[in-house]
Amino acid sequence: MKNIKAIIFDAYGTLFDVNSAAEKCKEKIGNKWEGFANYWRTTQLEYTWLRSLMKRHKDFWQVTEDSLDKSMQAYKIDLSMRNELLDLYKILSPFSEVTEVLKSLREKKYKLAILSNGTPTLLNQLVKSNKLDNLFDDLFSVEEIRIYKPDSKVYELPIKKYQIQKNEVAFLSANTWDVSGGGNYGFNSNWVNRNNNIFDNLDYKPQNEVKDLKQLIDII
């Protein structure tokens, strides 16, 4: 980690809480809100992988809508809440330490970027709504190549832009499959394990495991 030139973050689940949209509606949804939020996220990810395998690409916003429709049906959520949930997804809340950590890393002169399944429009709205837009050099979206993580072509995007070596990138994700995808590509890939989960067996072990992004400062 001593030769790092760029620090690249996954967005959904790593910088931004994917459950925060449903949580803001928990009084209307009731005590099933968390199960519903997890089901929505799992379905969303499954659709990205399946569409990549089928070579039937839809952008991340369309996938988010499709997975929400299935999840609302599965959890019997009133359809009148659909637009409210989608609007809240566009402005997901960051985890509490994110702003402070990004400002600290910015002072250290690293290249800072997001590498995400999200569309350019979604990512721009997400960082602007949380006043983080001045902290990133780039917001890399899979829409440039129209295939989802963990395809290796996704992780290649920042390498091409910055003209650096794979091992000069510190990559952080809360998603174990994404950590493995970046690590197998050649990044120094690190796992943000906020919920005491178990790492998947995908031919890669993370360089570091952190509880939150504050621990990244010590590692760097």
CSV table of N, CA and C in Angstrom, one decimal, residues 99 102-103 106 112 127-128 130-137:
chain,number,residue,atom,x,y,z
A,99,THR,N,-17.5,11.8,4.7
A,99,THR,CA,-17.1,13.1,4.3
A,99,THR,C,-15.8,13.5,5.0
A,102,LEU,N,-12.9,11.4,3.2
A,102,LEU,CA,-12.6,11.9,1.9
A,102,LEU,C,-11.8,13.3,1.9
A,103,LYS,N,-12.2,14.1,2.8
A,103,LYS,CA,-11.5,15.4,3.0
A,103,LYS,C,-10.0,15.2,3.4
A,106,ARG,N,-8.1,13.8,0.5
A,106,ARG,CA,-7.9,14.9,-0.5
A,106,ARG,C,-6.7,15.7,-0.2
A,112,LEU,N,-8.7,10.6,-6.2
A,112,LEU,CA,-9.9,10.0,-5.6
A,112,LEU,C,-11.0,9.8,-6.6
A,127,VAL,N,-23.5,12.4,-5.4
A,127,VAL,CA,-22.4,13.1,-4.7
A,127,VAL,C,-22.8,14.6,-4.5
A,128,LYS,N,-23.6,15.2,-5.4
A,128,LYS,CA,-24.0,16.6,-5.3
A,128,LYS,C,-25.0,16.8,-4.1
A,130,ASN,N,-25.2,15.2,-1.5
A,130,ASN,CA,-24.5,15.0,-0.2
A,130,ASN,C,-23.3,15.9,-0.1
A,131,LYS,N,-23.1,16.9,-1.0
A,131,LYS,CA,-22.1,17.9,-1.0
A,131,LYS,C,-20.7,17.2,-1.0
A,132,LEU,N,-20.5,16.2,-1.8
A,132,LEU,CA,-19.2,15.5,-2.0
A,132,LEU,C,-18.6,15.7,-3.3
A,133,ASP,N,-19.2,16.5,-4.2
A,133,ASP,CA,-18.8,16.5,-5.6
A,133,ASP,C,-17.5,17.2,-5.8
A,134,ASN,N,-17.0,18.0,-4.8
A,134,ASN,CA,-15.7,18.6,-5.0
A,134,ASN,C,-14.6,17.8,-4.4
A,135,LEU,N,-14.9,16.6,-4.0
A,135,LEU,CA,-13.9,15.7,-3.4
A,135,LEU,C,-13.4,14.6,-4.3
A,136,PHE,N,-14.0,14.4,-5.4
A,136,PHE,CA,-13.6,13.4,-6.4
A,136,PHE,C,-13.0,13.9,-7.7
A,137,ASP,N,-12.0,13.2,-8.1
A,137,ASP,CA,-11.4,13.6,-9.4
A,137,ASP,C,-12.3,13.0,-10.6
